[in-house]
Short mmCIF file of C-alpha atoms (C1' of nucleotides) and ligand atoms in Angstrom, two decimals:
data_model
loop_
_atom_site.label_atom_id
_atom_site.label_comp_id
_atom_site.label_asym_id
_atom_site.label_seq_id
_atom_site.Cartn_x
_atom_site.Cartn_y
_atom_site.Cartn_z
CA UNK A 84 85.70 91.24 113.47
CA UNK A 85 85.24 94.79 113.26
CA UNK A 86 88.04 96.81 111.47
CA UNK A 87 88.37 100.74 111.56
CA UNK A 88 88.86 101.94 107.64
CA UNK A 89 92.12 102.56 108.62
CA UNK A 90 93.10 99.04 109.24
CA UNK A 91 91.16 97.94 106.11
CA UNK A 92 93.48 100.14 103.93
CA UNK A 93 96.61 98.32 106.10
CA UNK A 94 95.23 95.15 105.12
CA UNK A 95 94.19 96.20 101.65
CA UNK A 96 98.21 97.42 101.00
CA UNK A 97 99.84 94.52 103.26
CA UNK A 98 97.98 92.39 100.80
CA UNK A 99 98.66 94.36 97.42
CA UNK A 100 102.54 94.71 98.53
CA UNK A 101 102.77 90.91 99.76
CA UNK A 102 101.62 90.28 96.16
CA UNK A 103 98.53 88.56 97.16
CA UNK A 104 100.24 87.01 100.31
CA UNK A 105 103.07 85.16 98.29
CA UNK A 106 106.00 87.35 100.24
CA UNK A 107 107.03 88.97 103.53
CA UNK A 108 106.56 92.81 103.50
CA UNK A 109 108.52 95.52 105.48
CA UNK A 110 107.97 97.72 107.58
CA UNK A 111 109.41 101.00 105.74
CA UNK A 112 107.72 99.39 102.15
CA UNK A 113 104.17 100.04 104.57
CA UNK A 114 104.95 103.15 105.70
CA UNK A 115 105.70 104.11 101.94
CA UNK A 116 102.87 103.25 100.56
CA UNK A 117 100.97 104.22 103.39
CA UNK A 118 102.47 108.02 103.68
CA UNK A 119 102.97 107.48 107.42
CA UNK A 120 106.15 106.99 109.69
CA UNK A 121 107.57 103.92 110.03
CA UNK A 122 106.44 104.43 113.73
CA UNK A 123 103.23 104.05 113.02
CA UNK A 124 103.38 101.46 111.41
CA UNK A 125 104.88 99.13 114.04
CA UNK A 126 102.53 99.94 115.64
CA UNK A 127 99.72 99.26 113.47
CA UNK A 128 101.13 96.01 112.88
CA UNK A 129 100.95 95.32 116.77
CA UNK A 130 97.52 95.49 116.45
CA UNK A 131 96.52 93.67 112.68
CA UNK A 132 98.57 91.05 114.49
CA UNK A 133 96.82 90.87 117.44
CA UNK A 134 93.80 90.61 115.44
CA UNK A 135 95.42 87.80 113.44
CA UNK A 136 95.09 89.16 110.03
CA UNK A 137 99.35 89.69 109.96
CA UNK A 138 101.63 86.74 110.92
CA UNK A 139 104.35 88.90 112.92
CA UNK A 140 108.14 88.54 113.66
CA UNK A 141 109.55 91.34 115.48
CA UNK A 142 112.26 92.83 113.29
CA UNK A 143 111.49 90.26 110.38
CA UNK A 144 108.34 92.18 108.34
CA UNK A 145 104.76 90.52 108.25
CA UNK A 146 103.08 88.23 106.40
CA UNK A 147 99.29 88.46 105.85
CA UNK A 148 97.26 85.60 107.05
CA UNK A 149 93.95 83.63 105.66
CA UNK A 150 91.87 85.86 107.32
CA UNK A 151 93.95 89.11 106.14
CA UNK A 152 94.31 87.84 102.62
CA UNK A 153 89.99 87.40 103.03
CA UNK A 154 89.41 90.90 104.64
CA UNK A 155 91.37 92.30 101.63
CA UNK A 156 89.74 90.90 98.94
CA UNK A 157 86.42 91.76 100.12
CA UNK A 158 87.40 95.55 100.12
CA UNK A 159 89.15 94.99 96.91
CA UNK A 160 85.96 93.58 95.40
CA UNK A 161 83.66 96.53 96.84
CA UNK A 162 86.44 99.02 95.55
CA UNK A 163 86.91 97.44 92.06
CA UNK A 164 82.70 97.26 91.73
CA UNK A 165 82.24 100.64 92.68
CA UNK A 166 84.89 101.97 89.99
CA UNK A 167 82.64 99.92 87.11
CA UNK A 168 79.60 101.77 88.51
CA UNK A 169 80.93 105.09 88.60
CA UNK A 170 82.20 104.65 84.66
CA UNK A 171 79.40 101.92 83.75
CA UNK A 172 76.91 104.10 85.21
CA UNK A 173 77.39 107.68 86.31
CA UNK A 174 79.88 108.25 83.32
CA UNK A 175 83.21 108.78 85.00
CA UNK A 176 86.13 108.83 83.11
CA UNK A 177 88.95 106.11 83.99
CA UNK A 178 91.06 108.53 85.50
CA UNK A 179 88.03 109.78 88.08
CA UNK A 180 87.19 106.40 89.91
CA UNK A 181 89.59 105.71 92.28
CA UNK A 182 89.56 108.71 94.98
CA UNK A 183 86.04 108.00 95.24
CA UNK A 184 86.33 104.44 95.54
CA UNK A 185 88.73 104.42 97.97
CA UNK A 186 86.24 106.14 99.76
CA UNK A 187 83.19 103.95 98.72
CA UNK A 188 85.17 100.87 98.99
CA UNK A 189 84.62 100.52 103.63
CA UNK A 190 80.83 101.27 103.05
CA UNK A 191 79.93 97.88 105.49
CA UNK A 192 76.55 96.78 103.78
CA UNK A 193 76.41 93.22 102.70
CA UNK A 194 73.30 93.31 101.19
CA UNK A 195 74.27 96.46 99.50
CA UNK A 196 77.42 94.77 97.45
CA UNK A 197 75.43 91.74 96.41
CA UNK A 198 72.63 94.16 94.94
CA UNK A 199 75.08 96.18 93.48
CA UNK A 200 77.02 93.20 91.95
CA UNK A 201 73.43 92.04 90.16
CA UNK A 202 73.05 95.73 88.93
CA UNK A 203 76.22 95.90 87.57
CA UNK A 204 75.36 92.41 85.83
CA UNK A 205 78.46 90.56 87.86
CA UNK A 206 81.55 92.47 86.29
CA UNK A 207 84.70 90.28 85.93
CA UNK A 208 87.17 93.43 85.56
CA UNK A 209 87.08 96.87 86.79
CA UNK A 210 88.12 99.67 84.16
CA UNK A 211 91.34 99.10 84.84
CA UNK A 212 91.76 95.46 83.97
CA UNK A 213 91.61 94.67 87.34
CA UNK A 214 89.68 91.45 88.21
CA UNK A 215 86.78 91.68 90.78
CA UNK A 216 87.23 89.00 93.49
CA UNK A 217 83.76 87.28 93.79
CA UNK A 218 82.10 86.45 97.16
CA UNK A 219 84.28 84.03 98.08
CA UNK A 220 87.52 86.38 97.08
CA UNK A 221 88.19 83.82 93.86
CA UNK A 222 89.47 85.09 91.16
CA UNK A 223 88.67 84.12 87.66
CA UNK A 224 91.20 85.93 84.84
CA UNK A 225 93.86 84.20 82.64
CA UNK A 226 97.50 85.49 83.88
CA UNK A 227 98.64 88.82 82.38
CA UNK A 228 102.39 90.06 81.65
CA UNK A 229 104.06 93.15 81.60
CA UNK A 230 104.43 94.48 77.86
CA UNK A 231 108.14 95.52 78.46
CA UNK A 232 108.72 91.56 78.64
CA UNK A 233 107.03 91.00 75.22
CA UNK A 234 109.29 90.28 72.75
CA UNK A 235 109.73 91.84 69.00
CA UNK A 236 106.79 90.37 66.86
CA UNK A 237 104.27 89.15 69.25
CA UNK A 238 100.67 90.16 68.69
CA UNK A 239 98.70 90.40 72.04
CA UNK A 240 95.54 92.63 73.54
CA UNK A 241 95.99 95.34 76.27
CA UNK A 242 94.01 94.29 79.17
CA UNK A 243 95.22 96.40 82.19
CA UNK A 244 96.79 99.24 83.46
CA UNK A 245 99.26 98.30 86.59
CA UNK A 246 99.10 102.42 87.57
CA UNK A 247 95.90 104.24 87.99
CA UNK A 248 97.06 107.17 88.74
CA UNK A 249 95.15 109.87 86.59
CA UNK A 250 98.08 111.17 85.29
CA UNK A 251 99.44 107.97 83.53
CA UNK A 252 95.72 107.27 82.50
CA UNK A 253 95.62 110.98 80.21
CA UNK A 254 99.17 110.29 79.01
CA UNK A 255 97.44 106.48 77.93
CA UNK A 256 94.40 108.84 76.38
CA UNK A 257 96.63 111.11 74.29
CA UNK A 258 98.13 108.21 73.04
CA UNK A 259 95.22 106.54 71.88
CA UNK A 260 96.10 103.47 74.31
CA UNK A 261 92.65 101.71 76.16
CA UNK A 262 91.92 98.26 77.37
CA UNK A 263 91.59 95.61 74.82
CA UNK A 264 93.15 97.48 71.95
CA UNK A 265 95.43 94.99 69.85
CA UNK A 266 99.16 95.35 68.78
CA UNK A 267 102.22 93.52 67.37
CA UNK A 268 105.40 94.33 68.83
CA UNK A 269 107.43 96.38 65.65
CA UNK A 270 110.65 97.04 67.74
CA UNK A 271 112.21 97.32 71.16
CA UNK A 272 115.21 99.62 71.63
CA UNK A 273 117.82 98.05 73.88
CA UNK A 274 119.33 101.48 74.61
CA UNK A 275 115.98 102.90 76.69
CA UNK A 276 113.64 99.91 76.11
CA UNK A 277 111.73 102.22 74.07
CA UNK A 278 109.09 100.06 72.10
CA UNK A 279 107.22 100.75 69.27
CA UNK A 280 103.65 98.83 68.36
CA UNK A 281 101.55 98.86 65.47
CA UNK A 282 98.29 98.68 66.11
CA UNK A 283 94.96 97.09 64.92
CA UNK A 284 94.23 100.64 63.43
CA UNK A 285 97.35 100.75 61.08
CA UNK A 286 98.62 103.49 63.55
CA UNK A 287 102.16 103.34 64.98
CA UNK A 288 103.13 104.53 68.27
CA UNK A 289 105.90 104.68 70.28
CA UNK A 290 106.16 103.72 74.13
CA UNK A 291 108.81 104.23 76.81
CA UNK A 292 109.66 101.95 79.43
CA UNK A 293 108.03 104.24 81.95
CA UNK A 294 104.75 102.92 80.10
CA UNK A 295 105.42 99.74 78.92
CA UNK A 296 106.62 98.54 82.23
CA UNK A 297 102.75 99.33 83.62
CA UNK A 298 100.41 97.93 80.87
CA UNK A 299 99.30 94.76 81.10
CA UNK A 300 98.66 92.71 77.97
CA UNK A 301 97.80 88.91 77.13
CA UNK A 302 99.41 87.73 73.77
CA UNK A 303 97.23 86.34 71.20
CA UNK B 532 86.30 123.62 105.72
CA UNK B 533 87.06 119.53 106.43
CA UNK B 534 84.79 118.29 108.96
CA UNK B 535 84.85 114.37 110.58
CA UNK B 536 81.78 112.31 109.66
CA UNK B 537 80.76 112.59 113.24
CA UNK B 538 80.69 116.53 113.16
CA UNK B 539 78.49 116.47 109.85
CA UNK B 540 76.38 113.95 111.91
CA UNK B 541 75.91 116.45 114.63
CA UNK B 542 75.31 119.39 112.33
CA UNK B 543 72.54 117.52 111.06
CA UNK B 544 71.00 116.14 114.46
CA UNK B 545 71.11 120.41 115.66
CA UNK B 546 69.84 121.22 112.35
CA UNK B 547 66.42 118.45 112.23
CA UNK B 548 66.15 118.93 116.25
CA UNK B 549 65.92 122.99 115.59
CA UNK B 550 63.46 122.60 112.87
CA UNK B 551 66.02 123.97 110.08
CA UNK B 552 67.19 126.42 112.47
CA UNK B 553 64.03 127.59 113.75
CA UNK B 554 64.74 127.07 117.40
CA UNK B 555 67.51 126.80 120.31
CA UNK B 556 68.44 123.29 120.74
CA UNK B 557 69.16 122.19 123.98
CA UNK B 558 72.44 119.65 125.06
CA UNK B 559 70.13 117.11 126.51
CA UNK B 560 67.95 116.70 123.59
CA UNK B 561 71.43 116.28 121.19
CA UNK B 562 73.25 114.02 123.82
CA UNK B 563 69.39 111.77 123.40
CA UNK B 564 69.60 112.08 119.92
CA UNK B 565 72.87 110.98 119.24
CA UNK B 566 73.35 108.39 122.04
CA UNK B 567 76.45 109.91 123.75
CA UNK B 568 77.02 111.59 127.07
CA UNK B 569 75.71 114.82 128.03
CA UNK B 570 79.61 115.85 128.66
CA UNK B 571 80.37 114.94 124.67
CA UNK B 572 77.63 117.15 123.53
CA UNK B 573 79.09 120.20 125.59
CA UNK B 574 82.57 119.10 124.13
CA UNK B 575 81.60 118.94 120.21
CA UNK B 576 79.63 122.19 120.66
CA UNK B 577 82.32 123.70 121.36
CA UNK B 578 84.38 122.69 118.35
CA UNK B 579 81.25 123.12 116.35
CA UNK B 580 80.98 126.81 117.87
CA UNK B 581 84.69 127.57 117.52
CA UNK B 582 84.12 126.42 113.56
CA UNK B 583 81.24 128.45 113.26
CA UNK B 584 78.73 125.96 112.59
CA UNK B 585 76.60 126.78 115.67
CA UNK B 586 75.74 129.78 117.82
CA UNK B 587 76.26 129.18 121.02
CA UNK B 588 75.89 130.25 124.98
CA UNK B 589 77.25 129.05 127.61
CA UNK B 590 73.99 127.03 129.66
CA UNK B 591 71.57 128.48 127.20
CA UNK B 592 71.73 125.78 123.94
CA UNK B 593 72.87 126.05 120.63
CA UNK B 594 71.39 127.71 117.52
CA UNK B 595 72.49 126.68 113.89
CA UNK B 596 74.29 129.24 111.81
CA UNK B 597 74.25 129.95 108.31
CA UNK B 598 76.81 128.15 107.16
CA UNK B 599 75.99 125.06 109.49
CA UNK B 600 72.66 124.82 107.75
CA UNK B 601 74.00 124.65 104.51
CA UNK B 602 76.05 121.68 106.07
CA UNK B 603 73.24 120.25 106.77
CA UNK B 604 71.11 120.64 103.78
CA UNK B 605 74.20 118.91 101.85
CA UNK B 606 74.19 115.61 104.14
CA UNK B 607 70.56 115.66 103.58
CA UNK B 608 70.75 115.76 100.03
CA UNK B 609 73.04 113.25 99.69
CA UNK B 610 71.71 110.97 102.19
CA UNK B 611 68.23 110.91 100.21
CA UNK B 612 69.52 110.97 96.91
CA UNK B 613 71.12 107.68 97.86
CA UNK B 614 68.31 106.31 99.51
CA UNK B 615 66.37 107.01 95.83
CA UNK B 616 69.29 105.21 94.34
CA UNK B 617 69.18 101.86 96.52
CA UNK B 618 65.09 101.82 96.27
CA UNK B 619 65.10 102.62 92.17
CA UNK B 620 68.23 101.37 90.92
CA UNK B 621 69.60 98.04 93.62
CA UNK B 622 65.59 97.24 94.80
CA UNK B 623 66.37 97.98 98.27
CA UNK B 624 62.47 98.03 100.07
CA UNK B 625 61.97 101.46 101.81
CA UNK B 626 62.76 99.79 105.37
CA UNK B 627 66.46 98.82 104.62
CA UNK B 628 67.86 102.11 103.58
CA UNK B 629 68.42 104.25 106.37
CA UNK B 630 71.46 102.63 107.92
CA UNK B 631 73.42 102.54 104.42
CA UNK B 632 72.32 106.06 103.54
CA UNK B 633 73.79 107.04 106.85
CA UNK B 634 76.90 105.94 105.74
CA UNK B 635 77.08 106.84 102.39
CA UNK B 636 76.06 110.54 103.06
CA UNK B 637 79.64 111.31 104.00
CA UNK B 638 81.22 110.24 100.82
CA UNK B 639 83.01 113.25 99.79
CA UNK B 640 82.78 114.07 96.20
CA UNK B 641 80.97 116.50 94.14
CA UNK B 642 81.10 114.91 91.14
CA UNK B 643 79.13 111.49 92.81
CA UNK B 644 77.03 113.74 93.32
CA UNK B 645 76.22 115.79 90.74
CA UNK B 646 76.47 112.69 88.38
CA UNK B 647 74.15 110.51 90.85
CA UNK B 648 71.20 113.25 91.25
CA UNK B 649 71.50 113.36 87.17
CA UNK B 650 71.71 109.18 87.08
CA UNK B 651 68.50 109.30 88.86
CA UNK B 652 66.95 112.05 86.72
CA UNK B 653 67.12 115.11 89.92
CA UNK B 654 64.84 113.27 92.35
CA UNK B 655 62.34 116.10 94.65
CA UNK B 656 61.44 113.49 97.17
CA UNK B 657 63.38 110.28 98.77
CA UNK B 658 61.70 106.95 98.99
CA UNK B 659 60.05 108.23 102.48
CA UNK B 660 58.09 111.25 101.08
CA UNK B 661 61.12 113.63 102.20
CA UNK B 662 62.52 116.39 100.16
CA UNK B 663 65.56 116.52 99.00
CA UNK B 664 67.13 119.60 98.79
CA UNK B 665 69.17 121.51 95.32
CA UNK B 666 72.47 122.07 95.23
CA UNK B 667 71.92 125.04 96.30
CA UNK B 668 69.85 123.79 99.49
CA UNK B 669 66.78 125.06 98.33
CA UNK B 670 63.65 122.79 99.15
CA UNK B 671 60.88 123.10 96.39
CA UNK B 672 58.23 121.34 98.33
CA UNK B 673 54.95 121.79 99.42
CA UNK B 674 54.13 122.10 103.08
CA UNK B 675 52.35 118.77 104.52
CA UNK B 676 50.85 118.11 108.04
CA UNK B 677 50.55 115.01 110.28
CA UNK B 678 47.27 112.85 109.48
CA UNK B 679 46.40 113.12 112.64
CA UNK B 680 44.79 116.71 112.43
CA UNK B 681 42.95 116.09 109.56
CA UNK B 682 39.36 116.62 110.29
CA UNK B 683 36.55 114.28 109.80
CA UNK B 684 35.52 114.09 105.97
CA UNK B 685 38.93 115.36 104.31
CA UNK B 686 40.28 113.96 101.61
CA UNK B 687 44.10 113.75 101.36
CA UNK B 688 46.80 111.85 99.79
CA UNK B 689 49.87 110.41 101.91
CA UNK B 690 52.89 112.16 101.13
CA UNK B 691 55.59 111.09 103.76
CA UNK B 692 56.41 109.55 106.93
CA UNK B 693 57.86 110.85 110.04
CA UNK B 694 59.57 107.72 111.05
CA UNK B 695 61.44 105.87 108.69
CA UNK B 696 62.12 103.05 111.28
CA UNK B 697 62.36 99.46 109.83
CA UNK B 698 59.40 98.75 112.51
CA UNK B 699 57.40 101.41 111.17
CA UNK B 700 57.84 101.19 107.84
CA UNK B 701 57.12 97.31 108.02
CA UNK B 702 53.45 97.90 109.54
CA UNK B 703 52.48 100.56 107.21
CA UNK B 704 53.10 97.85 104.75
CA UNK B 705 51.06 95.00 106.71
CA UNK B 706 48.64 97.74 106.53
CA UNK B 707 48.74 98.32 102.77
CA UNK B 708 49.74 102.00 103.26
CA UNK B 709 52.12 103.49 100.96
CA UNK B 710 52.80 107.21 99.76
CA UNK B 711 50.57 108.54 97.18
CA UNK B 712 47.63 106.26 98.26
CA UNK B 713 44.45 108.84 98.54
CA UNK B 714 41.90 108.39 101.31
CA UNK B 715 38.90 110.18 103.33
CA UNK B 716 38.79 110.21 106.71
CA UNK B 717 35.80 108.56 107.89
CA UNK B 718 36.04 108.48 111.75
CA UNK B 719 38.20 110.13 114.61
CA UNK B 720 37.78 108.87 118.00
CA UNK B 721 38.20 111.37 120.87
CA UNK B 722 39.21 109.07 123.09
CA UNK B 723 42.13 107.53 122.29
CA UNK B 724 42.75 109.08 119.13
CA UNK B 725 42.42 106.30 116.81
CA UNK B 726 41.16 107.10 112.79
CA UNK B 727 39.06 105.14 110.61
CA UNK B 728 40.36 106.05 106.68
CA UNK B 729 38.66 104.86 103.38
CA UNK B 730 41.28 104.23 100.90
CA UNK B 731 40.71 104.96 97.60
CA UNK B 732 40.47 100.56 96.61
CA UNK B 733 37.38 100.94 98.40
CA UNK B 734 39.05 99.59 101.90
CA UNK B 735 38.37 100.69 105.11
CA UNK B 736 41.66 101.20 107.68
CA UNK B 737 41.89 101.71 111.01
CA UNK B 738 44.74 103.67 112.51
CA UNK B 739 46.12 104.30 116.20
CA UNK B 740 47.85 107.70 117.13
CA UNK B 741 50.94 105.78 116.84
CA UNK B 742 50.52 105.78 112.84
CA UNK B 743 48.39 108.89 112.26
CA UNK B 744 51.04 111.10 114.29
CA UNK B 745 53.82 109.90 111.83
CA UNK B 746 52.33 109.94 108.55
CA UNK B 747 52.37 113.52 106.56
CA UNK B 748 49.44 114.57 104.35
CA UNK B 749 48.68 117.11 101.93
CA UNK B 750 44.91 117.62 101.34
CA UNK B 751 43.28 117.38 97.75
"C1'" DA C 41 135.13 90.70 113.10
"C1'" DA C 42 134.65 95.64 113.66
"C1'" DA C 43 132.73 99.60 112.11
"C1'" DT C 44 129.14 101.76 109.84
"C1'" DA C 45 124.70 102.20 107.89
"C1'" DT C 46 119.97 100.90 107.62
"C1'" DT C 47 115.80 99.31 109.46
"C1'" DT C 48 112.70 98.66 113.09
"C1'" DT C 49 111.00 99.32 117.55
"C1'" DT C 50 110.08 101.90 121.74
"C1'" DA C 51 109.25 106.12 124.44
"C1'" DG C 52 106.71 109.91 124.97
"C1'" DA C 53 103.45 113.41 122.80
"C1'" DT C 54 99.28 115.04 120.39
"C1'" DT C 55 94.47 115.10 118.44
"C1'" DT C 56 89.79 113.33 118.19
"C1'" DG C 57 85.88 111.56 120.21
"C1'" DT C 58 84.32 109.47 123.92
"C1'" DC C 59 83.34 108.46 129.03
"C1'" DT C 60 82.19 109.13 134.47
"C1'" DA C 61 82.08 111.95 138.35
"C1'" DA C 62 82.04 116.36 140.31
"C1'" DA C 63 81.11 121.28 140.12
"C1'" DA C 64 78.49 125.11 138.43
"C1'" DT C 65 74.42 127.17 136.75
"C1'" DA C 66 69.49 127.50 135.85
"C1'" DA C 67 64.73 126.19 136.70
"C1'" DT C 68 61.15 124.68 139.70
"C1'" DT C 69 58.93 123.90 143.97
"C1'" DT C 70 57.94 124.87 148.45
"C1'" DA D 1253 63.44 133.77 148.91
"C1'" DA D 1254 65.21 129.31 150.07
"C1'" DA D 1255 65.52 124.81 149.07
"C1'" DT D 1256 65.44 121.31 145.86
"C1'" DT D 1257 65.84 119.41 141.33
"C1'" DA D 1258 67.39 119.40 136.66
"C1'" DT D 1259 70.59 120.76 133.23
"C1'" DT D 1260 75.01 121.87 131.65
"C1'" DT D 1261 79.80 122.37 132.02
"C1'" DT D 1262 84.38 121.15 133.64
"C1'" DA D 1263 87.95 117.95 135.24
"C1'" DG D 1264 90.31 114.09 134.43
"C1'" DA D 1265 90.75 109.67 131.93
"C1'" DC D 1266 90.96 106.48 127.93
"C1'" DA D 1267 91.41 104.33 123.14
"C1'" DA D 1268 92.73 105.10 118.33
"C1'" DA D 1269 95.82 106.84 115.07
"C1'" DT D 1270 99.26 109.58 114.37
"C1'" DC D 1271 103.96 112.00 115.10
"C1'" DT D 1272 109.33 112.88 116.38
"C1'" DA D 1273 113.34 111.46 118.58
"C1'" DA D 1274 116.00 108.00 120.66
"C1'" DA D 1275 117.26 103.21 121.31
"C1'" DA D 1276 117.79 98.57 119.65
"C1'" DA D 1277 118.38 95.13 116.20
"C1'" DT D 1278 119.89 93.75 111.73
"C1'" DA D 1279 122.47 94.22 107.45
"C1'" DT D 1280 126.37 95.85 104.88
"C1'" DT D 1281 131.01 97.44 104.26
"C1'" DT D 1282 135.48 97.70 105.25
MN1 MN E 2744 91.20 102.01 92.11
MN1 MN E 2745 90.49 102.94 101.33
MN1 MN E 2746 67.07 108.04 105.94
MN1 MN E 2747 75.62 109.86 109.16
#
DNA sequence: AAATATTTTTAGATTTGTCTAAAATAATTT
DNA sequence: AAATTATTTTAGACAAATCTAAAAATATTT
């Protein structure tokens, strides 16, 4: 099957917003995350459907299929790869990768992935936290919670970020916050749902929801 | 100025088919070299014209401009710094790059590319003996001329080939030829062309046209 | 259960890159 | 210099991806 970029990135969000095929998805919630009118979206589906990677009911959103849910792990896997070689080995920043891999991420060469895979020594997480899909589109990382849902006293390890946009990834710098840093939970405000962590440094720092609500952690 | 991937791929066919700019470039020999329709050509040169990427006459072909070389001299760069990249960093063989270089070259980012050409250690010549050109689009390499004229007697080390067709590329290497091997010619047949080389093991080559005509020397 | 609001689809355009067939221009041959 | 051939352009069409505006279906409120 041959799929314009364009439909990858449908596939790629129908999958992300379907979370990982385990609900129905909307038409508006598409054009949303898509930046495109709803319009275009029906009609888009049309077509994903006609190429069976959506299961479509007129009127009653899409679900992605097998073949979807495999299309968009393969460009999540070449996406996710190419963000560990632009940090791993060109020295990006966090905050760089993912314009650029978004870009990087329809570049069709099989033989090109499974090189870069053995280069990159067969990365399990991207610098994000995410977790690369392997060939087959498994995926091999222990479940991860939102912080926010951590209660008071719970010691756990920050493992991923659920927002990579570059601006929540500096405020996460300036705070001293990176992946696999370790904290107990000192307080949560019920007021604002402020939190406040110690962490394995001895430093204290204080969170809002806005943040809390988008790191990923694993308690320990 | 945001051009398509298939207007940078035009720019660059006008700008190799016009010898960097140092002829006219006719719609036939465009339409051959990029597979499409005589009628397409005539269509894109206008948008190409109209962006002023080309000069161009009604009936009387197409000249590159300024600014439509330096177009070109970016794809080029970051086609062959790529093709560097897969042959020294992933082990790609010298045969299988072309295709992915042809997509990656329109990868938009400055950064990749500054940060690739420094990863690689700023790379004068791509795996094929061709240069790549600075940022700046300068081209810091010696001239080199097609084996074939070489006269009886000259010695001469292979710098780059013409043709970087898998075909190609795969009987220079049944033939043990590679760049930087140093030879003298030993014979030159008027007939058909053909050359007998003595390689610098000891061995003792023969060549058709086919070969000579594509490989690039520079004499020593 | 109506009325109203929201969501989704359809209708009809537009832009990009392509095509074939026909017309126009230029080049070559007689 | 005409006639013929080759090259190039135009005319008109199509598929992909998008849009706005209007219509249809569904969901929510009264
Ligand atoms: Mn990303
Ligand atoms: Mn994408
Ligand atoms: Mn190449
Ligand atoms: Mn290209």
């Amino acid at each position: 099957m041959n799929l314009s970029f364009t439909e990858e990135n449908y596939i790629k969000a129908i999958y992300h917003l379907s979370d990982a095929g385990n609900k129905a998805v909307n038409t508006n919630t598409i054009a949303d995350e898509m930046n495109t009118a709803a319009a275009s979206v029906s009609d888009m589906i049309r077509k994903l459907s006609d190429k069976d990677m959506i299961v479509y009911k007129k009127y009653h959103g899409v679900n992605i299929s097998d073949q979807g849910k495999s299309v968009a792990l393969q460009v999540i896997r070449k996406h996710r790869l190419w963000e560990v070689f632009l940090v791993e080995k060109l020295n990006f920043h966090w905050d760089e990768v993912h314009d650029v891999a978004e870009q990087l991420e329809h570049i069709r060469s099989p033989l090109l992935i499974k090189r870069l895979d053995d280069f990159l020594e067969h990365p399990k997480i991207d610098p994000h936290g995410d977790p690369i899909p392997d060939e087959n589109g498994n995926i091999s990382i222990g479940p991860q919670y939102p912080l926010l849902d951590m209660k008071i006293g719970t010691n756990g390890v920050i493992t991923a970020v659920e927002n990579s946009t570059s601006k929540f990834l500096k405020h996460l710098d300036n705070k001293g916050i990176r992946l696999g840093i370790k904290f107990v939970i000192k307080d949560h405000d019920e007021f604002d749902d402020s939190m406040q962590l110690e962490l394995e440094t001895g430093e204290s720092i204080f969170l809002s929801k806005q943040v809390s609500e988008n790191l990923l952690v694993r308690q320990i």
